Amino acid sequence: MDSSLTLGRLEHGRAAVIPDARLNGPGAKDRSAQNAGTRAGPLGCVPLSHQVAGHKYGVDKVGILQHPDGTVLKQLQPPPRGPREMQFYSMIYAKDCCDPCLLELQEHLPKYYGTWSSPDNPTELYLKLEDVTRRFQKPCIMDVKIGQRSYDPFASQEKREQQIRKYPLMEEIGFLLLGMRVYNVGLDSFDTYNQHYGRGLMKDTVKDGLCKFFYNGDLLRRDVITASITKVQNILRWFENQSQLNFYASSLLFVYEGLPLTLDEKSSTLQKNEGFLSTITTLIRVSPPCTPCTRSKAICRASIKASRTTACGMTASHIRTPASRRPTRRSKQRSV
């Protein structure tokens, strides 16, 4: 299955320390302006202004829109990926769903409100999803693809080679930073980093690359780091304990409030800035490599995709649900 789901719901409000590590590279930084020049969507819908990765409306054939009611619209992809993604959300959020595994999964996903289409073009369907960034005033967002490979087991050799070439280091470290935006409290603006920035991170700079997301120009948000680790571990625990679904080319969406800390919060974080790098390392290793999905467990950590939207997790803005096929050896497993 190619990719297109977003799991993982990591939220947080405020946070912690360390000077900004300066990194150079192609596409490293883009201050503020986003979605300039994109066309308007149907019936008052507009391109998602805070999208940091994925297909963008008006630029790609399939993109993300913001509905006037505040929800996010993800255009349904062509078969088989689109129908499979819709079936996945319908199954997870079915009113009669009583499967404990699927009910727990709801905690790591954006809420699903069914499908939507414009009266002017009723055949063009969109998934209607929660915008998990909506409650934040200055949402800092990071989208991280996780896993050692970004293709499904049934991908052609050409597709595999293409994906590997995009970021060869992914097979070793198990993730790729797709994009992020961070609120700079001193400049009162957002610093944005695109996929080229992520692909330019090498083994010796990737920790500093992640560090940028937690640094607001004044403090390193240690509280956000701690909350992120805890929530990612909760998502990982769900994957380790379930045997129904396989996820490929998935990503985690991290979101937190970028407004300045209060004086009390700032004082607290300044006293606890030791151990930052080891904490970040822990976060990186939350999804360790493993053998392909041929073991008794249904999932391969190297191909998990998690995302939701709040202080640390995945946001509905980048929902990428993989489009995989049903495994031939496991008739009881479902692939997403």
CSV table of C-alpha atoms in Angstrom, one decimal:
chain,number,residue,atom,x,y,z
A,1,MET,CA,0.0,0.0,0.0
A,2,ASP,CA,1.4,3.3,-1.0
A,3,SER,CA,0.6,5.6,1.9
A,4,SER,CA,-2.0,8.0,3.1
A,5,LEU,CA,-3.1,7.4,6.7
A,6,THR,CA,-2.4,9.5,9.7
A,7,LEU,CA,-2.3,8.0,13.1
A,8,GLY,CA,-1.0,9.1,16.3
A,9,ARG,CA,-2.4,11.8,18.4
A,10,LEU,CA,0.1,13.7,20.4
A,11,GLU,CA,-1.0,16.9,22.1
A,12,HIS,CA,0.5,19.4,24.4
A,13,GLY,CA,0.0,22.9,25.6
A,14,ARG,CA,3.3,24.5,26.8
A,15,ALA,CA,7.2,23.8,27.3
A,16,ALA,CA,11.9,23.9,27.4
A,17,VAL,CA,15.9,24.8,26.6
A,18,ILE,CA,19.2,24.9,24.6
A,19,PRO,CA,20.6,27.2,22.0
A,20,ASP,CA,19.5,26.9,18.4
A,21,ALA,CA,21.7,24.6,16.4
A,22,ARG,CA,22.4,26.3,13.0
A,23,LEU,CA,22.1,24.0,10.0
A,24,ASN,CA,22.6,24.7,6.4
A,25,GLY,CA,21.3,22.9,3.4
A,26,PRO,CA,18.9,23.1,0.5
A,27,GLY,CA,15.4,24.2,1.4
A,28,ALA,CA,16.5,24.7,5.0
A,29,LYS,CA,14.2,27.5,6.0
A,30,ASP,CA,11.3,29.6,4.7
A,31,ARG,CA,10.0,32.4,6.9
A,32,SER,CA,6.2,32.6,7.3
A,33,ALA,CA,4.5,32.9,3.9
A,34,GLN,CA,2.7,29.7,3.0
A,35,ASN,CA,0.3,28.6,0.3
A,36,ALA,CA,0.9,31.8,-1.7
A,37,GLY,CA,-0.8,31.8,-5.1
A,38,THR,CA,-2.9,28.7,-4.5
A,39,ARG,CA,-6.4,28.6,-6.0
A,40,ALA,CA,-9.6,28.8,-4.0
A,41,GLY,CA,-11.4,25.6,-3.3
A,42,PRO,CA,-15.1,24.6,-3.6
A,43,LEU,CA,-17.9,26.4,-1.7
A,44,GLY,CA,-15.8,28.6,0.5
A,45,CYS,CA,-13.2,26.0,1.3
A,46,VAL,CA,-9.6,27.2,1.2
A,47,PRO,CA,-6.2,25.5,1.1
A,48,LEU,CA,-5.0,24.4,4.5
A,49,SER,CA,-2.8,27.3,5.7
A,50,HIS,CA,-0.8,25.4,8.2
A,51,GLN,CA,0.0,22.3,6.1
A,52,VAL,CA,3.7,21.4,6.4
A,53,ALA,CA,3.9,18.3,4.2
A,54,GLY,CA,1.9,16.2,1.7
A,55,HIS,CA,-0.1,17.1,-1.4
A,56,LYS,CA,-1.2,20.7,-1.5
A,57,TYR,CA,-4.4,21.9,-3.1
A,58,GLY,CA,-3.9,23.9,-6.2
A,59,VAL,CA,-0.4,22.5,-6.7
A,60,ASP,CA,-1.0,18.7,-6.7
A,61,LYS,CA,-3.9,16.8,-8.2
A,62,VAL,CA,-5.0,15.8,-4.7
A,63,GLY,CA,-4.7,18.2,-1.8
A,64,ILE,CA,-6.0,19.3,1.6
A,65,LEU,CA,-8.7,21.9,2.2
A,66,GLN,CA,-10.1,23.7,5.2
A,67,HIS,CA,-13.9,23.7,5.4
A,68,PRO,CA,-15.7,26.8,6.7
A,69,ASP,CA,-16.8,24.9,9.7
A,70,GLY,CA,-13.2,24.3,10.7
A,71,THR,CA,-12.8,20.7,9.7
A,72,VAL,CA,-10.2,19.4,7.3
A,73,LEU,CA,-11.1,18.0,3.9
A,74,LYS,CA,-8.8,15.4,2.3
A,75,GLN,CA,-9.6,14.6,-1.3
A,76,LEU,CA,-10.2,11.0,-1.9
A,77,GLN,CA,-7.4,9.5,-4.0
A,78,PRO,CA,-8.0,7.3,-7.0
A,79,PRO,CA,-8.6,3.5,-6.4
A,80,PRO,CA,-7.4,1.5,-4.7
A,81,ARG,CA,-6.0,3.9,-2.1
A,82,GLY,CA,-8.9,6.3,-1.8
A,83,PRO,CA,-11.7,3.7,-1.3
A,84,ARG,CA,-9.4,1.8,1.1
A,85,GLU,CA,-8.7,4.8,3.2
A,86,MET,CA,-12.4,5.7,3.4
A,87,GLN,CA,-13.2,2.1,4.4
A,88,PHE,CA,-10.6,2.2,7.1
A,89,TYR,CA,-12.0,5.3,8.8
A,90,SER,CA,-15.6,4.0,8.4
A,91,MET,CA,-14.5,0.8,10.1
A,92,ILE,CA,-12.7,2.5,13.0
A,93,TYR,CA,-15.5,5.0,13.6
A,94,ALA,CA,-18.5,2.7,13.0
A,95,LYS,CA,-21.2,3.3,15.6
A,96,ASP,CA,-21.4,-0.4,16.3
A,97,CYS,CA,-17.7,-0.9,16.6
A,98,CYS,CA,-17.0,-2.8,19.8
A,99,ASP,CA,-13.5,-4.1,19.1
A,100,PRO,CA,-11.2,-2.9,21.9
A,101,CYS,CA,-8.2,-2.6,19.6
A,102,LEU,CA,-10.1,-0.4,17.1
A,103,LEU,CA,-11.7,1.7,19.9
A,104,GLU,CA,-8.3,2.4,21.4
A,105,LEU,CA,-7.0,3.3,17.9
A,106,GLN,CA,-9.5,6.2,17.8
A,107,GLU,CA,-7.5,7.9,20.5
A,108,HIS,CA,-4.6,8.2,18.1
A,109,LEU,CA,-6.5,9.4,15.1
A,110,PRO,CA,-8.3,12.6,14.0
A,111,LYS,CA,-12.1,12.4,14.4
A,112,TYR,CA,-13.8,11.3,11.3
A,113,TYR,CA,-17.1,13.0,10.1
A,114,GLY,CA,-17.8,10.9,7.0
A,115,THR,CA,-17.4,12.1,3.4
A,116,TRP,CA,-18.2,15.5,1.9
A,117,SER,CA,-18.7,16.8,-1.7
A,118,SER,CA,-19.6,20.1,-3.2
A,119,PRO,CA,-23.1,20.4,-4.9
A,120,ASP,CA,-21.2,21.7,-7.9
A,121,ASN,CA,-19.2,18.6,-8.2
A,122,PRO,CA,-20.8,15.7,-6.3
A,123,THR,CA,-18.6,13.0,-7.7
A,124,GLU,CA,-15.4,14.6,-6.1
A,125,LEU,CA,-15.4,13.1,-2.6
A,126,TYR,CA,-13.5,14.3,0.4
A,127,LEU,CA,-12.8,12.7,3.8
A,128,LYS,CA,-14.1,15.1,6.5
A,129,LEU,CA,-11.7,15.1,9.4
A,130,GLU,CA,-10.9,17.0,12.6
A,131,ASP,CA,-8.4,19.7,12.4
A,132,VAL,CA,-6.4,18.9,15.5
A,133,THR,CA,-4.5,22.2,15.4
A,134,ARG,CA,-7.6,24.3,15.6
A,135,ARG,CA,-7.5,24.9,19.4
A,136,PHE,CA,-4.0,26.3,19.2
A,137,GLN,CA,-3.2,30.0,18.6
A,138,LYS,CA,0.3,29.5,17.3
A,139,PRO,CA,0.5,25.8,16.4
A,140,CYS,CA,4.0,24.5,15.9
A,141,ILE,CA,3.7,21.4,13.6
A,142,MET,CA,6.1,18.7,12.6
A,143,ASP,CA,5.4,15.8,10.2
A,144,VAL,CA,7.7,12.8,10.5
A,145,LYS,CA,7.5,9.7,8.3
A,146,ILE,CA,8.5,6.7,10.4
A,147,GLY,CA,9.8,3.3,9.4
A,148,GLN,CA,12.8,2.0,7.6
A,149,ARG,CA,11.0,1.9,4.2
A,150,SER,CA,8.3,4.1,2.6
A,151,TYR,CA,6.9,1.5,0.3
A,152,ASP,CA,4.6,-1.5,0.8
A,153,PRO,CA,5.6,-5.1,0.3
A,154,PHE,CA,3.8,-5.3,-3.1
A,155,ALA,CA,5.6,-2.2,-4.6
A,156,SER,CA,7.4,-2.7,-7.9
A,157,GLN,CA,11.2,-2.7,-7.9
A,158,GLU,CA,11.2,0.7,-9.6
A,159,LYS,CA,9.0,2.1,-6.9
A,160,ARG,CA,11.2,0.7,-4.2
A,161,GLU,CA,14.4,2.1,-5.7
A,162,GLN,CA,12.7,5.5,-6.2
A,163,GLN,CA,11.7,5.7,-2.6
A,164,ILE,CA,15.1,4.6,-1.3
A,165,ARG,CA,16.8,7.2,-3.5
A,166,LYS,CA,14.8,10.0,-1.9
A,167,TYR,CA,16.4,9.4,1.5
A,168,PRO,CA,18.8,6.4,1.8
A,169,LEU,CA,19.5,7.2,5.5
A,170,MET,CA,15.9,6.2,6.3
A,171,GLU,CA,16.8,2.5,6.2
A,172,GLU,CA,19.3,3.1,9.0
A,173,ILE,CA,17.6,5.6,11.3
A,174,GLY,CA,14.0,4.6,10.7
A,175,PHE,CA,12.4,8.0,10.0
A,176,LEU,CA,12.3,11.1,7.7
A,177,LEU,CA,11.4,14.7,8.7
A,178,LEU,CA,8.8,15.7,6.0
A,179,GLY,CA,8.3,19.3,7.1
A,180,MET,CA,7.7,21.5,10.1
A,181,ARG,CA,6.9,25.0,11.2
A,182,VAL,CA,8.0,26.6,14.4
A,183,TYR,CA,6.8,29.8,16.1
A,184,ASN,CA,9.7,32.2,16.9
A,185,VAL,CA,8.6,34.2,19.9
A,186,GLY,CA,11.1,36.9,19.4
A,187,LEU,CA,10.2,37.6,15.8
A,188,ASP,CA,6.5,36.8,16.2
A,189,SER,CA,6.6,34.7,13.0
A,190,PHE,CA,6.9,31.1,11.9
A,191,ASP,CA,10.0,29.4,10.5
A,192,THR,CA,9.1,26.7,8.1
A,193,TYR,CA,11.2,23.8,6.9
A,194,ASN,CA,10.2,21.7,3.9
A,195,GLN,CA,11.0,18.1,2.7
A,196,HIS,CA,14.3,19.2,1.2
A,197,TYR,CA,15.4,20.3,4.6
A,198,GLY,CA,14.6,16.9,6.1
A,199,ARG,CA,16.3,15.0,3.3
A,200,GLY,CA,19.4,17.1,3.8
A,201,LEU,CA,19.8,15.9,7.4
A,202,MET,CA,22.6,13.4,7.8
A,203,LYS,CA,23.3,11.0,10.6
A,204,ASP,CA,25.4,13.5,12.5
A,205,THR,CA,23.0,16.4,12.1
A,206,VAL,CA,19.6,14.8,12.4
A,207,LYS,CA,19.3,15.3,16.2
A,208,ASP,CA,20.0,19.0,15.8
A,209,GLY,CA,17.5,19.0,13.0
A,210,LEU,CA,14.8,17.7,15.3
A,211,CYS,CA,16.0,20.1,18.0
A,212,LYS,CA,14.9,23.1,15.9
A,213,PHE,CA,11.2,22.0,16.3
A,214,PHE,CA,11.4,22.2,20.1
A,215,TYR,CA,13.3,25.6,20.2
A,216,ASN,CA,11.2,28.7,20.0
A,217,GLY,CA,14.0,31.3,19.7
A,218,ASP,CA,14.2,31.7,23.5
A,219,LEU,CA,13.9,28.3,25.1
A,220,LEU,CA,14.1,24.6,24.3
A,221,ARG,CA,10.6,23.3,25.0
A,222,ARG,CA,11.6,20.5,27.3
A,223,ASP,CA,8.1,20.0,28.5
A,224,VAL,CA,7.0,19.4,24.9
A,225,ILE,CA,9.8,16.9,24.4
A,226,THR,CA,8.8,14.9,27.4
A,227,ALA,CA,5.1,14.9,26.4
A,228,SER,CA,6.1,13.9,22.9
A,229,ILE,CA,8.1,10.9,24.1
A,230,THR,CA,5.3,9.7,26.3
A,231,LYS,CA,2.7,9.9,23.6
A,232,VAL,CA,4.8,8.3,20.9
A,233,GLN,CA,5.5,5.4,23.3
A,234,ASN,CA,1.8,5.0,23.8
A,235,ILE,CA,1.3,4.8,20.1
A,236,LEU,CA,4.1,2.3,19.8
A,237,ARG,CA,2.6,0.2,22.6
A,238,TRP,CA,-0.7,0.0,20.7
A,239,PHE,CA,1.1,-1.3,17.6
A,240,GLU,CA,3.0,-3.9,19.6
A,241,ASN,CA,-0.2,-5.2,21.2
A,242,GLN,CA,-2.4,-5.5,18.1
A,243,SER,CA,-2.3,-8.0,15.2
A,244,GLN,CA,-5.1,-6.8,12.9
A,245,LEU,CA,-3.6,-4.0,10.8
A,246,ASN,CA,-0.4,-3.3,9.0
A,247,PHE,CA,0.7,0.3,8.3
A,248,TYR,CA,3.2,1.4,5.6
A,249,ALA,CA,4.7,4.7,4.7
A,250,SER,CA,3.0,6.3,7.7
A,251,SER,CA,3.9,9.4,9.6
A,252,LEU,CA,3.6,11.1,13.0
A,253,LEU,CA,2.3,14.6,13.4
A,254,PHE,CA,3.5,16.7,16.3
A,255,VAL,CA,1.7,19.8,17.4
A,256,TYR,CA,2.1,22.1,20.3
A,257,GLU,CA,1.2,25.7,21.3
A,258,GLY,CA,4.0,28.1,20.3
A,259,LEU,CA,2.9,31.1,22.5
A,260,PRO,CA,5.6,32.2,25.1
A,261,LEU,CA,5.8,30.4,28.4
A,262,THR,CA,4.7,32.2,31.6
A,263,LEU,CA,7.4,33.4,33.9
A,264,ASP,CA,6.9,30.5,36.3
A,265,GLU,CA,7.0,28.0,33.4
A,266,LYS,CA,10.1,29.6,32.0
A,267,SER,CA,11.9,29.5,35.3
A,268,SER,CA,11.0,25.8,35.7
A,269,THR,CA,12.3,24.8,32.3
A,270,LEU,CA,15.6,26.8,32.7
A,271,GLN,CA,16.4,24.7,35.7
A,272,LYS,CA,15.9,21.4,33.8
A,273,ASN,CA,17.9,21.7,30.5
A,274,GLU,CA,20.3,18.9,31.1
A,275,GLY,CA,20.0,15.6,29.2
A,276,PHE,CA,18.3,17.2,26.1
A,277,LEU,CA,20.3,15.3,23.5
A,278,SER,CA,19.7,12.0,25.2
A,279,THR,CA,16.0,12.8,25.4
A,280,ILE,CA,15.8,13.5,21.7
A,281,THR,CA,17.8,10.3,21.0
A,282,THR,CA,15.1,8.4,22.9
A,283,LEU,CA,12.4,10.0,20.8
A,284,ILE,CA,14.3,9.1,17.6
A,285,ARG,CA,14.6,5.5,18.8
A,286,VAL,CA,10.9,5.1,19.7
A,287,SER,CA,10.4,3.2,16.5
A,288,PRO,CA,13.4,0.9,16.3
A,289,PRO,CA,14.2,-1.2,13.3
A,290,CYS,CA,12.9,-4.8,13.1
A,291,THR,CA,12.6,-7.6,10.7
A,292,PRO,CA,9.9,-7.4,8.0
A,293,CYS,CA,6.4,-8.3,8.8
A,294,THR,CA,7.0,-12.1,8.7
A,295,ARG,CA,7.0,-12.7,12.4
A,296,SER,CA,4.1,-13.6,14.6
A,297,LYS,CA,3.3,-10.0,15.3
A,298,ALA,CA,1.2,-8.4,12.6
A,299,ILE,CA,3.0,-5.1,12.5
A,300,CYS,CA,6.5,-4.1,11.7
A,301,ARG,CA,7.7,-1.1,13.7
A,302,ALA,CA,9.7,-0.1,10.7
A,303,SER,CA,6.5,0.6,8.8
A,304,ILE,CA,4.3,2.2,11.3
A,305,LYS,CA,2.6,5.4,10.5
A,306,ALA,CA,1.3,7.4,13.3
A,307,SER,CA,-0.2,10.9,13.3
A,308,ARG,CA,-2.9,13.1,14.6
A,309,THR,CA,-2.5,16.7,15.7
A,310,THR,CA,-1.7,18.2,19.0
A,311,ALA,CA,1.6,18.9,20.6
A,312,CYS,CA,3.1,15.7,19.4
A,313,GLY,CA,1.5,13.4,17.1
A,314,MET,CA,-0.1,13.5,13.6
A,315,THR,CA,-2.5,16.1,12.3
A,316,ALA,CA,-5.4,15.6,10.1
A,317,SER,CA,-3.8,18.0,7.6
A,318,HIS,CA,-1.4,15.4,6.4
A,319,ILE,CA,-3.4,12.2,6.6
A,320,ARG,CA,-1.7,9.7,4.3
A,321,THR,CA,-3.3,6.4,4.5
A,322,PRO,CA,-1.2,3.6,2.9
A,323,ALA,CA,-2.7,1.7,0.1
A,324,SER,CA,-1.5,-1.8,0.6
A,325,ARG,CA,-2.9,-5.2,-0.4
A,326,ARG,CA,-4.2,-7.9,1.9
A,327,PRO,CA,-1.3,-10.2,2.9
A,328,THR,CA,-1.5,-13.6,1.2
A,329,ARG,CA,-0.2,-15.5,4.3
A,330,ARG,CA,-2.3,-13.8,6.9
A,331,SER,CA,-5.9,-14.0,6.0
A,332,LYS,CA,-7.0,-12.4,9.3
A,333,GLN,CA,-4.8,-9.3,8.9
A,334,ARG,CA,-6.0,-6.1,7.4
A,335,SER,CA,-3.6,-3.7,5.8
A,336,VAL,CA,-4.1,0.0,5.8
